[in-house]
């Protein structure tokens, strides 16, 4: 029977494919597609874990004291039976052979299948045996984790390498940032999660992959089963499970239309972004790894406006990259951009991007009820000066190979600015004393905290440029957690307070002769292009897949005619409606409704 599940639309388009579920577990489970050539090796990891746990159960039963209740021995017998049951281990092996899941993922996927079967049983006693199954699987997962890690697959592999001709759609309660790093270049054509907001980490990565996604879909992972045929309507925030043939054909038609539109936009990739009145607009790319640089050039970016360096720090079990590894990564990104500027943000760890294996001082972050307000970004870097200086040295050394700009995230006070500048000066002295060549870098501050936006003169005295991170600026201005689906409806980039902060930040930077860009999600949303142009913004940074759509709006814009738009939008109670109406009427004058007192 076909069902519909509604959530938040966060990445547009249509995806049709088979569901791949990631089950929740008390044990951290890595989700990795293995190289098909290493299938037997992965099978051996699973069987070895089974044998180790079986030996543990035998030892536990043998060492039971004489006065132990008979039920304990019976429970161990049940666990041994479950351990040898083909419905568990045999089926998990099939996930490895057919879908090329790593051993941990295969076992947790089969646990999800069996757990649902237990839930549907009428007999209460049998139904409660699900707990025994979960305990057995948890013990096996811990045993697997003590062995060799799963090998990473070739990023060039596609869905046909992992279980047939049909595309795959990832379904989960939530997707950890570490998993998103692994999946970024993998086989999925869409994402569905129970939780998350429009600018949650999952949503941002889905947009960066240019694939449809729906988040905040509540019970999606409980309603969708492994291998269900599902449709993601990324425009409506709709997930359709087991669609009828008529619905399936309709969405396939929409997919073909979208493909044609992408082809039309692709023709603009090397057209200069110049407005009708001759204003040259800088369209930059947001990237996450050095390997993203060629894609940025191919999309027509004239530089990198945001290199999120924290992705170099993820999926490392707490073993942070050293100076040489970072230098090599930054150098590769700079050289790949062939002389175009590369803006690299220092590590922005925290909130929805925690690190594994954090040190004692970092553990303070873990205890914060709302991590978005805790030890993150520059706060974390300043609390770990050796790590921060290691990254700064790598950045300055990479600047020998091309133009590098350094961007500092989440600055909010004069004290943080002073400490940052002291660290930079210290690093430059270290490099000079060591005789290591380094380049000169422009230094920028991210404006993503209202305190920074409201004290712009201080920032403009110390920095060469500013970059507005709208995702966090909106979050902190409106006092909501942007990753929490319970308040996701309150996340409003059109809120008058947000627009006022954007306008004044851009205006003050331009008046001071300093560069200003927007690198948050608003920059890549064509709905905001004309409004940002009217504010005086001339530098936009976005994921490469969004450049063509924004460039199309730029090429059709006349900044002289957009001048009346700003006053109309800022003076209205409903800025989004005012902007839409003004653009429909050619930015003609509107009688604005006065703001409520």
Coordinates of C-alpha atoms in Angstrom, one line a residue:
X1 CA 0.0 0.0 0.0
X2 CA 1.3 3.4 -1.0
X3 CA 1.9 5.9 1.8
X4 CA 3.0 9.6 1.9
X5 CA 5.3 11.1 4.5
X6 CA 5.8 14.8 4.8
X7 CA 8.9 16.6 6.0
X8 CA 11.0 19.7 5.2
X9 CA 12.1 20.3 1.6
X10 CA 15.8 21.1 1.8
X11 CA 17.2 20.1 -1.6
X12 CA 15.1 20.3 -4.8
X13 CA 14.4 17.8 -7.4
X14 CA 13.0 14.2 -7.7
X15 CA 14.7 11.0 -6.6
X16 CA 13.4 7.5 -7.3
X17 CA 15.1 4.5 -5.9
X18 CA 15.3 1.7 -3.4
X19 CA 15.5 2.5 0.4
X20 CA 18.7 1.8 2.2
X21 CA 18.1 2.1 6.0
X22 CA 20.7 3.0 8.6
X23 CA 19.4 1.7 11.9
X24 CA 20.1 3.4 15.2
X25 CA 22.4 1.6 17.6
X26 CA 23.9 2.0 21.1
X27 CA 27.2 1.2 19.4
X28 CA 28.6 3.6 16.9
X29 CA 28.3 1.9 13.5
X30 CA 30.4 3.0 10.6
X31 CA 28.5 2.9 7.3
X32 CA 30.9 2.2 4.5
X33 CA 30.5 0.6 1.1
X34 CA 33.4 -1.8 0.7
X35 CA 35.3 -2.5 -2.5
X36 CA 33.6 -5.5 -4.1
X37 CA 37.0 -7.1 -4.4
X38 CA 37.3 -7.2 -0.6
X39 CA 33.9 -8.9 0.0
X40 CA 35.4 -12.1 1.4
X41 CA 37.7 -10.2 3.7
X42 CA 34.6 -8.4 5.1
X43 CA 32.7 -11.6 5.5
X44 CA 35.7 -13.0 7.4
X45 CA 35.4 -10.0 9.8
X46 CA 31.8 -10.8 10.5
X47 CA 32.3 -14.5 11.0
X48 CA 35.4 -13.9 13.2
X49 CA 33.3 -11.7 15.4
X50 CA 30.6 -14.3 15.6
X51 CA 33.1 -17.0 16.7
X52 CA 34.7 -14.7 19.3
X53 CA 31.3 -13.9 20.8
X54 CA 30.4 -17.6 20.8
X55 CA 33.6 -18.4 22.7
X56 CA 32.7 -15.6 25.2
X57 CA 29.2 -17.1 25.8
X58 CA 30.8 -20.6 26.3
X59 CA 33.2 -19.1 28.9
X60 CA 30.4 -17.3 30.6
X61 CA 28.2 -20.4 30.9
X62 CA 31.2 -22.5 32.0
X63 CA 32.1 -20.0 34.8
X64 CA 28.6 -19.7 36.2
X65 CA 28.7 -20.3 39.9
X66 CA 26.9 -23.4 41.2
X67 CA 24.2 -21.4 42.9
X68 CA 23.4 -19.3 39.8
X69 CA 19.7 -19.3 38.8
X70 CA 18.9 -21.8 36.0
X71 CA 17.5 -18.9 34.0
X72 CA 21.0 -17.4 33.4
X73 CA 22.2 -20.5 31.7
X74 CA 19.0 -20.6 29.6
X75 CA 19.4 -17.0 28.5
X76 CA 23.0 -17.8 27.4
X77 CA 21.6 -20.8 25.5
X78 CA 19.1 -18.4 23.7
X79 CA 21.9 -16.0 22.9
X80 CA 24.0 -18.8 21.4
X81 CA 21.1 -19.9 19.3
X82 CA 20.5 -16.4 18.0
X83 CA 24.2 -16.1 17.3
X84 CA 24.1 -19.2 15.0
X85 CA 20.8 -18.4 13.4
X86 CA 21.0 -18.0 9.7
X87 CA 18.2 -15.3 9.9
X88 CA 20.8 -13.1 11.6
X89 CA 24.3 -13.9 10.5
X90 CA 23.4 -15.6 7.2
X91 CA 21.2 -12.6 6.1
X92 CA 23.9 -10.2 7.2
X93 CA 26.4 -11.9 5.0
X94 CA 23.9 -11.5 2.1
X95 CA 24.0 -7.7 2.7
X96 CA 27.7 -7.8 2.4
X97 CA 27.7 -9.9 -0.8
X98 CA 24.8 -8.1 -2.5
X99 CA 25.0 -4.5 -1.4
X100 CA 28.7 -4.5 -0.3
X101 CA 27.9 -3.0 3.1
X102 CA 30.7 -3.2 5.6
X103 CA 30.3 -5.9 8.3
X104 CA 29.0 -3.5 11.0
X105 CA 26.4 -1.9 8.7
X106 CA 25.3 -5.3 7.4
X107 CA 24.7 -6.6 10.9
X108 CA 22.8 -3.5 12.1
X109 CA 20.7 -3.5 8.9
X110 CA 19.6 -7.1 9.5
X111 CA 18.9 -6.3 13.2
X112 CA 16.5 -3.6 11.9
X113 CA 14.7 -6.2 9.7
X114 CA 14.4 -8.8 12.5
X115 CA 13.4 -6.2 15.1
X116 CA 10.4 -5.2 13.1
X117 CA 9.4 -8.9 12.8
X118 CA 9.6 -9.3 16.5
X119 CA 7.5 -6.1 17.0
X120 CA 4.7 -7.6 14.8
X121 CA 4.5 -10.9 16.8
X122 CA 1.3 -11.4 18.8
X123 CA 2.9 -13.5 21.6
X124 CA 4.3 -11.1 24.2
X125 CA 7.0 -13.5 25.4
X126 CA 8.4 -14.0 21.9
X127 CA 8.0 -10.3 21.2
X128 CA 10.2 -9.5 24.2
X129 CA 13.0 -11.7 22.8
X130 CA 13.9 -8.7 20.6
X131 CA 16.0 -7.5 23.6
X132 CA 18.0 -10.7 23.5
X133 CA 18.6 -10.2 19.8
X134 CA 19.7 -6.6 20.3
X135 CA 22.2 -7.7 23.1
X136 CA 23.7 -10.3 20.8
X137 CA 24.1 -7.9 18.0
X138 CA 25.6 -5.2 20.2
X139 CA 28.2 -7.7 21.5
X140 CA 29.0 -8.7 17.9
X141 CA 29.4 -5.0 16.9
X142 CA 31.8 -4.4 19.7
X143 CA 33.8 -7.4 18.7
X144 CA 33.9 -6.3 15.0
X145 CA 35.0 -2.9 16.2
X146 CA 38.1 -4.4 17.9
X147 CA 39.3 -5.8 14.5
X148 CA 40.7 -4.2 11.4
X149 CA 38.6 -1.3 10.1
X150 CA 36.6 -1.6 6.9
X151 CA 38.4 -0.5 3.7
X152 CA 37.0 2.6 2.0
X153 CA 35.6 2.1 -1.5
X154 CA 36.8 3.7 -4.7
X155 CA 34.9 7.1 -4.9
X156 CA 34.3 6.5 -8.6
X157 CA 32.0 3.6 -7.9
X158 CA 28.3 4.0 -8.5
X159 CA 25.0 2.4 -7.6
X160 CA 25.5 -0.5 -10.1
X161 CA 28.4 -1.6 -8.0
X162 CA 26.2 -1.9 -4.9
X163 CA 23.3 -4.1 -5.6
X164 CA 21.9 -3.8 -9.0
X165 CA 20.7 -1.2 -11.6
X166 CA 18.3 0.8 -9.4
X167 CA 19.4 4.0 -7.6
X168 CA 19.6 3.9 -3.8
X169 CA 18.0 6.4 -1.4
X170 CA 19.4 6.7 2.2
X171 CA 16.8 6.7 5.0
X172 CA 17.8 7.3 8.6
X173 CA 16.7 8.8 11.9
X174 CA 19.7 11.1 11.4
X175 CA 22.9 11.0 9.6
X176 CA 26.1 11.8 11.4
X177 CA 28.5 14.2 9.8
X178 CA 31.2 11.5 9.8
X179 CA 28.8 9.3 7.7
X180 CA 28.0 12.3 5.4
X181 CA 31.7 12.7 4.7
X182 CA 31.8 9.0 3.6
X183 CA 28.6 9.3 1.6
X184 CA 29.5 12.5 -0.1
X185 CA 30.9 10.9 -3.2
X186 CA 29.0 7.7 -3.0
X187 CA 26.0 6.1 -4.6
X188 CA 22.9 7.7 -3.1
X189 CA 20.5 9.7 -5.2
X190 CA 18.6 11.1 -2.3
X191 CA 18.3 11.4 1.5
X192 CA 15.4 11.1 4.0
X193 CA 15.9 11.7 7.7
X194 CA 13.5 11.8 10.7
X195 CA 15.2 14.9 12.2
X196 CA 16.9 18.0 11.0
X197 CA 16.2 21.5 9.7
X198 CA 16.7 23.4 6.4
X199 CA 20.3 24.3 7.3
X200 CA 21.2 21.2 9.2
X201 CA 24.5 19.5 8.2
X202 CA 22.6 16.8 6.3
X203 CA 20.6 19.3 4.4
X204 CA 23.7 21.4 3.4
X205 CA 25.6 18.3 2.2
X206 CA 22.6 17.1 0.2
X207 CA 22.4 20.4 -1.5
X208 CA 26.1 20.3 -2.1
X209 CA 25.7 16.9 -3.8
X210 CA 22.8 18.3 -5.8
X211 CA 20.5 15.5 -4.9
X212 CA 16.9 15.7 -3.5
X213 CA 16.5 15.5 0.2
X214 CA 13.7 15.7 2.8
X215 CA 14.5 16.1 6.5
X216 CA 12.4 16.3 9.6
X217 CA 10.2 13.5 8.3
X218 CA 9.5 12.3 11.9
X219 CA 8.8 8.5 11.6
X220 CA 10.1 8.0 8.1
X221 CA 12.8 5.5 9.2
X222 CA 10.1 3.5 11.1
X223 CA 7.6 3.4 8.2
X224 CA 10.0 2.7 5.4
X225 CA 11.6 -0.8 5.1
X226 CA 14.8 -2.0 3.5
X227 CA 14.4 -2.1 -0.3
X228 CA 11.1 -0.3 -0.5
X229 CA 10.6 1.7 -3.7
X230 CA 10.4 5.3 -2.7
X231 CA 10.1 8.7 -4.3
X232 CA 11.5 11.9 -2.9
X233 CA 9.8 15.1 -4.0
X234 CA 12.4 17.6 -2.9
X235 CA 10.3 20.6 -3.9
X236 CA 7.3 19.6 -1.8
X237 CA 9.1 17.9 1.1
X238 CA 7.2 14.7 0.3
X239 CA 8.3 11.1 0.4
X240 CA 6.1 8.5 -1.4
X241 CA 6.5 4.9 -0.4
X242 CA 5.5 2.1 -2.8
X243 CA 4.1 4.5 -5.4
X244 CA 1.5 3.4 -7.9
X245 CA 2.6 2.9 -11.6
X246 CA 0.8 6.2 -12.6
X247 CA 2.5 8.2 -9.8
X248 CA 5.9 6.6 -10.6
X249 CA 5.6 7.6 -14.3
X250 CA 4.6 11.2 -13.4
X251 CA 7.7 11.6 -11.3
X252 CA 9.9 10.0 -13.9
X253 CA 8.7 12.6 -16.4
X254 CA 9.5 15.4 -13.9
X255 CA 13.0 13.9 -13.5
X256 CA 13.5 14.1 -17.3
X257 CA 12.3 17.7 -17.3
X258 CA 14.7 18.7 -14.6
X259 CA 17.6 17.1 -16.5
X260 CA 16.8 19.2 -19.5
X261 CA 16.8 22.3 -17.3
X262 CA 20.2 21.5 -15.9
X263 CA 21.5 21.1 -19.4
X264 CA 20.2 24.6 -20.3
X265 CA 21.8 26.1 -17.2
X266 CA 25.1 24.3 -17.9
X267 CA 25.6 26.4 -21.0
X268 CA 26.1 29.4 -18.8
X269 CA 29.0 28.0 -16.8
X270 CA 31.7 30.0 -18.6
X271 CA 29.7 33.1 -19.3
X272 CA 31.0 36.1 -17.2
X273 CA 28.5 37.1 -14.4
X274 CA 27.8 40.6 -15.4
X275 CA 24.5 42.4 -14.8
X276 CA 22.6 44.2 -17.6
X277 CA 24.0 47.5 -16.3
X278 CA 27.6 46.3 -16.4
X279 CA 28.2 45.3 -12.7
X280 CA 30.6 42.4 -12.5
X281 CA 29.5 39.9 -9.9
X282 CA 31.9 37.5 -8.2
X283 CA 30.5 34.0 -8.0
X284 CA 32.7 31.8 -5.8
X285 CA 32.5 28.2 -4.7
X286 CA 32.1 26.5 -1.3
X287 CA 34.2 23.3 -1.1
X288 CA 34.9 20.8 1.5
X289 CA 38.0 18.8 0.3
X290 CA 40.8 19.6 -2.2
X291 CA 39.3 17.2 -4.6
X292 CA 36.3 19.6 -5.0
X293 CA 38.4 22.2 -6.7
X294 CA 38.2 20.9 -10.2
X295 CA 34.4 20.8 -9.9
X296 CA 34.4 24.4 -8.8
X297 CA 36.3 25.4 -11.9
X298 CA 34.1 23.3 -14.1
X299 CA 31.0 25.0 -12.7
X300 CA 32.5 28.4 -13.6
X301 CA 33.5 29.6 -10.2
X302 CA 36.1 32.5 -10.2
X303 CA 37.6 31.3 -6.9
X304 CA 36.8 29.5 -3.7
X305 CA 34.9 31.6 -1.2
X306 CA 34.8 29.0 1.5
X307 CA 36.9 25.9 2.0
X308 CA 35.4 24.2 5.1
X309 CA 38.7 22.8 6.5
X310 CA 36.9 20.9 9.3
X311 CA 36.2 18.1 6.9
X312 CA 39.9 17.3 7.0
X313 CA 39.5 16.6 10.7
X314 CA 36.5 14.2 10.5
X315 CA 36.4 10.4 10.3
X316 CA 39.8 10.1 12.0
X317 CA 38.9 8.6 15.5
X318 CA 40.5 11.6 17.2
X319 CA 43.8 11.5 15.2
X320 CA 43.9 15.1 14.0
X321 CA 45.8 15.9 10.8
X322 CA 49.3 17.2 11.4
X323 CA 50.8 20.3 9.8
X324 CA 52.3 18.4 6.8
X325 CA 49.0 16.7 6.0
X326 CA 47.1 20.0 6.2
X327 CA 49.7 21.8 4.2
X328 CA 49.5 19.2 1.4
X329 CA 45.7 19.4 1.3
X330 CA 45.6 23.2 1.2
X331 CA 48.4 23.2 -1.4
X332 CA 46.5 20.8 -3.7
X333 CA 43.3 22.9 -3.4
X334 CA 45.3 26.1 -4.2
X335 CA 47.1 24.6 -7.2
X336 CA 43.9 23.1 -8.6
X337 CA 42.3 26.5 -8.7
X338 CA 45.1 27.7 -11.2
X339 CA 45.8 31.1 -9.7
X340 CA 42.3 32.0 -8.6
X341 CA 41.9 33.0 -4.9
X342 CA 41.1 30.3 -2.3
X343 CA 39.5 31.4 1.0
X344 CA 40.1 28.8 3.7
X345 CA 38.1 28.9 6.9
X346 CA 39.9 27.7 10.0
X347 CA 38.4 24.6 11.6
X348 CA 34.7 25.1 12.5
X349 CA 34.1 22.1 14.8
X350 CA 31.2 21.8 17.2
X351 CA 27.4 22.0 17.1
X352 CA 26.4 19.5 14.5
X353 CA 30.0 18.7 13.6
X354 CA 31.6 17.2 16.7
X355 CA 35.0 15.4 16.5
X356 CA 35.6 11.8 17.6
X357 CA 38.0 11.3 20.5
X358 CA 38.0 14.8 21.8
X359 CA 40.6 15.8 24.4
X360 CA 39.8 16.6 28.0
X361 CA 39.3 20.3 27.4
X362 CA 37.0 19.6 24.4
X363 CA 34.8 17.4 26.5
X364 CA 33.4 20.6 28.1
X365 CA 31.6 21.0 24.7
X366 CA 30.0 17.6 25.0
X367 CA 28.3 18.6 28.3
X368 CA 26.6 21.7 26.9
X369 CA 22.9 21.1 26.5
X370 CA 22.9 23.1 23.2
X371 CA 26.2 22.5 21.4
X372 CA 25.5 25.4 19.1
X373 CA 26.2 27.7 22.0
X374 CA 29.2 25.8 23.3
X375 CA 32.8 25.4 22.6
X376 CA 32.9 25.5 18.8
X377 CA 34.7 27.2 15.9
X378 CA 37.2 29.9 17.0
X379 CA 36.3 29.2 20.6
X380 CA 37.6 25.7 20.2
X381 CA 40.7 26.8 18.3
X382 CA 41.6 29.3 20.9
X383 CA 41.2 26.7 23.6
X384 CA 43.6 24.4 21.7
X385 CA 46.4 26.8 20.6
X386 CA 48.8 24.1 19.5
X387 CA 46.2 22.7 17.1
X388 CA 45.3 26.2 15.9
X389 CA 48.8 27.2 15.3
X390 CA 49.5 24.0 13.4
X391 CA 46.7 24.8 11.1
X392 CA 47.8 28.4 10.7
X393 CA 51.3 27.4 9.8
X394 CA 50.0 25.0 7.1
X395 CA 47.8 27.8 5.7
X396 CA 50.6 30.4 5.4
X397 CA 52.9 27.8 3.9
X398 CA 50.2 26.9 1.3
X399 CA 50.0 30.6 0.3
X400 CA 53.4 30.2 -1.4
X401 CA 51.6 28.2 -4.2
X402 CA 48.8 30.7 -4.9
X403 CA 46.5 33.4 -3.4
X404 CA 45.1 32.2 0.0
X405 CA 42.7 34.1 2.2
X406 CA 42.2 33.0 5.8
X407 CA 38.7 33.2 7.3
X408 CA 38.1 33.0 11.0
X409 CA 34.6 31.6 12.0
X410 CA 32.3 32.8 14.8
X411 CA 34.3 35.8 16.1
X412 CA 32.2 37.8 18.5
X413 CA 34.4 40.1 20.6
X414 CA 37.5 42.3 20.7
X415 CA 39.2 39.7 23.0
X416 CA 38.8 36.9 20.5
X417 CA 40.1 39.2 17.7
X418 CA 43.2 40.1 19.8
X419 CA 43.9 36.4 20.6
X420 CA 43.5 35.4 17.0
X421 CA 45.9 38.1 15.8
X422 CA 48.4 37.1 18.5
X423 CA 48.3 33.5 17.3
X424 CA 48.9 34.6 13.7
X425 CA 51.8 36.8 14.7
X426 CA 53.3 34.0 16.7
X427 CA 53.0 31.5 13.8
X428 CA 54.7 34.0 11.4
X429 CA 57.6 34.3 13.8
X430 CA 57.8 30.5 14.0
X431 CA 58.0 30.1 10.3
X432 CA 60.6 32.9 9.9
X433 CA 62.8 31.4 12.6
X434 CA 62.5 27.9 11.1
X435 CA 63.4 29.3 7.6
X436 CA 60.2 27.9 6.1
X437 CA 58.8 29.9 3.1
X438 CA 55.3 31.3 3.6
X439 CA 53.0 33.7 1.7
X440 CA 51.1 36.7 2.8
X441 CA 47.3 36.1 3.3
X442 CA 44.4 38.4 3.5
X443 CA 42.7 37.9 6.8
X444 CA 38.9 37.8 7.1
X445 CA 36.2 37.4 9.7
X446 CA 33.0 35.5 9.4
X447 CA 30.0 37.6 10.5
X448 CA 27.6 35.0 11.9
X449 CA 26.9 36.2 15.4
X450 CA 24.7 39.3 15.9
X451 CA 27.3 40.7 18.3
X452 CA 29.7 40.8 15.3
X453 CA 27.2 42.4 13.0
X454 CA 26.4 45.1 15.5
X455 CA 30.0 46.0 16.1
X456 CA 31.3 46.0 12.5
X457 CA 33.6 49.0 13.0
X458 CA 35.8 46.9 15.3
X459 CA 36.0 44.1 12.8
X460 CA 36.7 46.4 9.9
X461 CA 39.7 47.9 11.7
X462 CA 41.4 44.5 12.0
X463 CA 40.4 42.5 9.0
X464 CA 40.8 42.8 5.2
X465 CA 37.4 41.4 4.4
X466 CA 34.3 39.9 6.0
X467 CA 32.2 37.0 4.9
X468 CA 28.6 36.7 6.2
X469 CA 27.6 33.2 7.2
X470 CA 23.9 33.4 7.0
X471 CA 23.1 30.0 8.3
X472 CA 24.4 30.7 11.8
X473 CA 23.5 34.4 11.7
X474 CA 19.8 33.5 11.2
X475 CA 20.1 30.8 13.9
X476 CA 21.6 33.1 16.5
X477 CA 19.4 36.1 15.6
X478 CA 16.2 34.1 15.9
X479 CA 17.4 32.0 18.9
X480 CA 16.6 28.6 17.3
X481 CA 18.7 25.5 16.8
X482 CA 18.7 25.1 13.0
X483 CA 19.2 21.4 13.3
X484 CA 16.1 20.8 15.5
X485 CA 13.1 19.9 13.4
X486 CA 10.8 20.9 16.3
X487 CA 11.6 24.6 15.7
X488 CA 12.6 24.3 12.0
X489 CA 9.6 26.2 11.0
X490 CA 10.9 29.3 12.9
X491 CA 14.1 29.4 10.8
X492 CA 13.3 32.3 8.5
X493 CA 15.9 34.0 6.3
X494 CA 13.2 36.5 5.3
X495 CA 12.8 37.8 8.9
X496 CA 13.1 41.6 9.0
X497 CA 15.8 41.4 11.7
X498 CA 18.0 39.1 9.6
X499 CA 17.6 41.3 6.5
X500 CA 18.5 44.5 8.5
X501 CA 21.6 42.8 9.9
X502 CA 22.6 41.7 6.3
X503 CA 22.0 45.2 4.9
X504 CA 23.9 47.1 7.5
X505 CA 26.9 44.7 7.4
X506 CA 27.2 44.9 3.7
X507 CA 26.8 48.7 3.7
X508 CA 29.4 49.3 6.4
X509 CA 31.9 47.0 4.7
X510 CA 31.5 48.7 1.4
X511 CA 31.7 52.2 3.0
X512 CA 35.0 51.1 4.6
X513 CA 36.4 49.8 1.3
X514 CA 36.6 46.3 2.6
X515 CA 35.5 43.2 0.7
X516 CA 32.3 41.5 1.7
X517 CA 30.7 38.3 0.6
X518 CA 27.9 36.0 1.6
X519 CA 28.8 32.3 2.0
X520 CA 25.8 30.9 3.6
X521 CA 22.8 29.1 2.0
X522 CA 21.2 32.4 1.0
X523 CA 24.0 33.1 -1.4
X524 CA 23.1 30.0 -3.5
X525 CA 19.3 30.6 -3.3
X526 CA 18.1 32.4 -6.5
X527 CA 15.1 33.7 -4.5
X528 CA 17.5 36.1 -2.7
X529 CA 19.8 37.1 -5.6
X530 CA 18.1 40.3 -6.6
X531 CA 17.6 41.4 -3.0
X532 CA 21.3 40.8 -2.1
X533 CA 22.3 42.7 -5.3
X534 CA 20.1 45.6 -4.2
X535 CA 21.9 45.6 -0.8
X536 CA 25.2 46.2 -2.7
X537 CA 26.5 42.6 -2.5
X538 CA 28.9 41.8 -5.3
X539 CA 30.4 38.6 -4.1
X540 CA 28.4 35.4 -3.6
X541 CA 29.9 32.1 -2.5
X542 CA 27.9 28.8 -2.9
X543 CA 28.2 25.2 -3.7
X544 CA 29.3 24.8 -7.4
X545 CA 26.0 23.1 -8.3
X546 CA 24.2 26.4 -7.5
X547 CA 26.3 28.7 -9.5
X548 CA 24.5 28.4 -12.8
X549 CA 21.0 29.1 -11.3
X550 CA 22.3 32.2 -9.5
X551 CA 24.2 33.4 -12.6
X552 CA 21.1 33.2 -14.6
X553 CA 19.4 35.7 -12.2
X554 CA 22.5 37.9 -12.2
X555 CA 22.6 38.1 -16.0
X556 CA 18.9 39.2 -16.1
X557 CA 19.3 41.8 -13.3
X558 CA 19.8 45.6 -13.6
X559 CA 21.1 46.9 -10.3
X560 CA 19.9 50.5 -11.1
X561 CA 16.3 49.3 -11.4
X562 CA 16.7 47.2 -8.3
X563 CA 17.5 50.2 -6.1
X564 CA 13.8 50.8 -5.0
X565 CA 13.5 47.1 -4.1
X566 CA 15.5 47.3 -0.9
X567 CA 13.5 50.1 0.8
X568 CA 10.3 48.3 -0.2
X569 CA 11.3 45.0 1.3
X570 CA 12.9 46.4 4.5
X571 CA 9.8 48.5 5.3
X572 CA 7.2 45.7 4.9
X573 CA 5.8 43.3 7.4
X574 CA 6.2 40.5 4.9
X575 CA 9.5 40.9 3.1
X576 CA 9.3 37.8 1.1
X577 CA 5.9 38.7 -0.4
X578 CA 7.1 42.3 -1.0
X579 CA 10.2 41.1 -2.8
X580 CA 8.3 38.7 -5.0
X581 CA 5.7 41.3 -5.9
X582 CA 8.4 43.9 -6.7
X583 CA 10.2 41.6 -9.0
X584 CA 7.0 40.6 -10.8
X585 CA 6.2 44.2 -11.4
X586 CA 9.7 45.2 -12.4
X587 CA 10.6 46.7 -8.9
X588 CA 7.7 49.2 -9.3
X589 CA 6.9 51.2 -6.2
X590 CA 4.7 49.5 -3.6
X591 CA 2.8 51.1 -0.8
X592 CA 4.4 49.2 2.1
X593 CA 2.5 48.2 5.1
X594 CA 4.0 49.9 8.2
X595 CA 5.7 47.6 10.7
X596 CA 3.6 46.7 13.7
X597 CA 4.6 48.6 16.8

